[in-house]
Coordinates of C-alpha atoms in Angstrom, one line a residue:
X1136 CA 132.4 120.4 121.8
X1137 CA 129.4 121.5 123.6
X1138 CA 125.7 121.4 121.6
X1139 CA 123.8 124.5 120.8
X1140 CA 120.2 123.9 122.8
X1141 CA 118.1 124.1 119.5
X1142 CA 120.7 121.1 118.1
X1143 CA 119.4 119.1 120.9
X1144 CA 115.8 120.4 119.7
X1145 CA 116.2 119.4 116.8
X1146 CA 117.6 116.0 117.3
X1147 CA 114.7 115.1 119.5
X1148 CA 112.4 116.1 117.3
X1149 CA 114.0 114.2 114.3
X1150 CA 113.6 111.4 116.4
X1151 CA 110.1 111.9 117.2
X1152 CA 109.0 112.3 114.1
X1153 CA 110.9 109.6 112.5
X1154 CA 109.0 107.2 115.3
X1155 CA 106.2 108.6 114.1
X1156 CA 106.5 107.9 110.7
X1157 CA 107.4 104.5 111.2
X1158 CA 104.0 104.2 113.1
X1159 CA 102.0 105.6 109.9
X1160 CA 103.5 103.3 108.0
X1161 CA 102.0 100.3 110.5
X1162 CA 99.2 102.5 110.9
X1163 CA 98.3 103.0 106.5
X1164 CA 98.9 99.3 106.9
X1165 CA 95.5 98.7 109.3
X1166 CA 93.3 101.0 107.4
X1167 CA 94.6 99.5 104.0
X1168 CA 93.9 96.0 105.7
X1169 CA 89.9 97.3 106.8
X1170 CA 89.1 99.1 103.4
X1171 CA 90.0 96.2 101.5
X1172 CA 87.5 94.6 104.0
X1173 CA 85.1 97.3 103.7
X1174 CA 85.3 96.9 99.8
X1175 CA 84.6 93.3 99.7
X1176 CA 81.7 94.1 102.2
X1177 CA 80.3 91.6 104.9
X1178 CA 77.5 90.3 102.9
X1179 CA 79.4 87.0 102.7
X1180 CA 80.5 85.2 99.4
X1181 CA 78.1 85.5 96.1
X1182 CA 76.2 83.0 94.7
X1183 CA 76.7 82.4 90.8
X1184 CA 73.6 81.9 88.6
X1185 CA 73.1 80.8 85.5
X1186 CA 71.1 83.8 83.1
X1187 CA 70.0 83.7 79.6
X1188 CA 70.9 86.8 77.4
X1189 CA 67.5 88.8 76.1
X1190 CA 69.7 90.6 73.3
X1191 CA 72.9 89.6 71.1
X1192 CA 75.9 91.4 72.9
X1193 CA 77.5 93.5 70.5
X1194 CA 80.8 91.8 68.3
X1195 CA 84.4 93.5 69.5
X1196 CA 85.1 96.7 67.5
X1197 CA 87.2 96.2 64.4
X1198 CA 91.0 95.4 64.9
X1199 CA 91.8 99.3 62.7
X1200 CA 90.1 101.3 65.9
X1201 CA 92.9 102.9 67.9
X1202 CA 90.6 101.9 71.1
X1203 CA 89.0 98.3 71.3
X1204 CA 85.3 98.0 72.6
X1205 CA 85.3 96.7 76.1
X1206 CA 82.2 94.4 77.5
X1207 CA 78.9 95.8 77.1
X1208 CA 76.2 95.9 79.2
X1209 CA 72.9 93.0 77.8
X1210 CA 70.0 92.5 79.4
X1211 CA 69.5 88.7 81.1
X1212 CA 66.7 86.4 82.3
X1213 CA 66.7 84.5 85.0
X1214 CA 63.7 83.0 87.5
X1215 CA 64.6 83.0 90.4
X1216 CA 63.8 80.3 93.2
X1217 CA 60.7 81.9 93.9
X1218 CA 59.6 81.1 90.7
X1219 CA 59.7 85.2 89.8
X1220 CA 61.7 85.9 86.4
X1221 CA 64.2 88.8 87.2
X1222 CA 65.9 90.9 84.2
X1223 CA 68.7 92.9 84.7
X1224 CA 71.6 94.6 82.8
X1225 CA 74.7 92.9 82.7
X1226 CA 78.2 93.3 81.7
X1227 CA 79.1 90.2 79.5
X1228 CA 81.9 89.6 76.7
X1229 CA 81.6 90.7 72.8
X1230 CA 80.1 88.9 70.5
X1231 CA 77.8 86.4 72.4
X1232 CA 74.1 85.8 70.8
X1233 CA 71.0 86.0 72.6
X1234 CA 69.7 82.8 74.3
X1235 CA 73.6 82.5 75.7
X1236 CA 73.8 81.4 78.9
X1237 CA 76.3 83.6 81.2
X1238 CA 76.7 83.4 85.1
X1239 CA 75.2 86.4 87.2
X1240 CA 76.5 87.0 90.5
X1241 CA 73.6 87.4 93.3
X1242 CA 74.9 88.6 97.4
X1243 CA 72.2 87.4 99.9
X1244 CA 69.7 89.7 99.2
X1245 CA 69.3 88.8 95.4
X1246 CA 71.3 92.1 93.9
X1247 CA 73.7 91.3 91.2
X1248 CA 77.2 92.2 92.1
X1249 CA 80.5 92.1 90.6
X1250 CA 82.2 88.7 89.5
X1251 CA 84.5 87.9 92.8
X1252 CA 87.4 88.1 90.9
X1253 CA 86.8 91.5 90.1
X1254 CA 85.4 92.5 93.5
X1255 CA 88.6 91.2 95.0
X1256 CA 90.8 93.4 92.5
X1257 CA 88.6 96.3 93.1
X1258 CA 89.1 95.5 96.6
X1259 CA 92.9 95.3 96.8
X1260 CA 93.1 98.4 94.4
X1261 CA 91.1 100.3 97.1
X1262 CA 92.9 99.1 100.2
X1263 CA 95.9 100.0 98.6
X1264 CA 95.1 103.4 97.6
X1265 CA 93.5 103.8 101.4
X1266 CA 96.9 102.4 103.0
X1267 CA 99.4 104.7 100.3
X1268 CA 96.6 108.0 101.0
X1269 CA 97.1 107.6 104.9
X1270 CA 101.3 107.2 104.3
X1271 CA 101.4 110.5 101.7
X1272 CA 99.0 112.7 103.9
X1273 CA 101.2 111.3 107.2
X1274 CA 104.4 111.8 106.1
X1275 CA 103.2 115.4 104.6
X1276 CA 102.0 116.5 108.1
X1277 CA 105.2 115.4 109.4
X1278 CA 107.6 117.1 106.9
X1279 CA 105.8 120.3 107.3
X1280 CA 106.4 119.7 111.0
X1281 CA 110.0 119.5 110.4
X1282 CA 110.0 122.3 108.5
X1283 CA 108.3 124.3 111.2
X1284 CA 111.2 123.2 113.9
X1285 CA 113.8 123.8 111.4
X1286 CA 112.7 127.4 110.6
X1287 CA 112.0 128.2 114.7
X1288 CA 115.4 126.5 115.5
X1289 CA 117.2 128.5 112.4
X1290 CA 115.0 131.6 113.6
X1291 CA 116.6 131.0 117.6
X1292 CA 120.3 130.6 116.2
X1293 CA 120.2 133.6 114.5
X1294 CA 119.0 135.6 117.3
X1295 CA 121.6 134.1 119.1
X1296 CA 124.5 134.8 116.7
X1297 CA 123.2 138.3 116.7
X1298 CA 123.3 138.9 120.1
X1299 CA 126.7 137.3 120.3
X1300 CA 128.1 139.5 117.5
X1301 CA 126.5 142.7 119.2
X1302 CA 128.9 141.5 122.1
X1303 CA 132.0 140.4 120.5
X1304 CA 132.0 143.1 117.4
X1305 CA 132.9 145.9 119.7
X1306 CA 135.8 144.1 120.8
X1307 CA 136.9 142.7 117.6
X1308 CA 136.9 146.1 115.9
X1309 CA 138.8 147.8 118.6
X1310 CA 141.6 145.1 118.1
X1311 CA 141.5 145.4 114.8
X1312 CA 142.6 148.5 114.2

């Protein structure tokens, strides 16, 4: 059985754009990868220090609210080896008096950043959401891309059957009767 031309199209298109799908999915792989590393940043690891709460962090809501209070943000002391105090506002657990002592997390250039832990959460979460973004927008470009050959192909068959019925009909009708 011979193949309509716009078959063949379409099967070398399919395969085109299934290669090229398989590629995005490599491809959402390597920017997942570098936004994770983008997220954790290339100030190298943070350096924990020990800080002294200024204020009593609040106690955890009571256990009838339909929503629990989360950490809340204390001011904390610390001096710092240049012998200059530094307060700041920090996120620390319910409930803890002032004068407790909490770790702060400095980068090299004395901010406070997030506790590793949950910079390397926050970092996954957003490489993840990078890689899955690249796949969904990918593999949207390429369905509307198959759409677009399937509708050109559909549009070139039925040309084609209507000039084949604008030959045959004659014919058919004349035996017909």
């Amino acid at each position: 059985m011979s193949r309509r031309r716009t078959d063949r199209v379409e099967d070398l298109v399919a395969w085109l754009l299934t290669c090229l799908g398989l590629l995005a999915v490599l491809g959402s792989v390597l920017v997942g990868h570098a936004a994770h590393g983008a997220a954790l940043g290339r100030d190298g690891a943070p350096i924990p220090i020990r800080a002294v709460l200024l204020d009593d962090a609040p106690a955890r809501s009571a256990a009838h609210q339909r929503v629990p209070a989360g950490r809340h943000r204390v001011p904390v002391a610390w001096t710092g080896v240049d012998g200059i105090v530094h307060v700041v506002e920090v996120t620390v657990p319910p409930a803890l008096p002032a004068g407790s002592s909490v770790t702060v997390w400095l980068d090299r250039t004395g901010r406070v950043v997030a506790d590793p832990s949950e910079r390397t959460a926050q970092a996954v979460a957003f490489g993840i959401s990078a890689g899955l973004t690249v796949i969904a927008l990918t593999w949207a470009v390429l369905a509307l891309l198959w759409s677009a050959v399937c509708r050109v192909t559909a549009a070139c068959n039925d040309a084609g059957w209507t000039r084949e019925w604008a030959r045959v009909e004659p014919r058919w009708r004349h035996m017909a009767r």
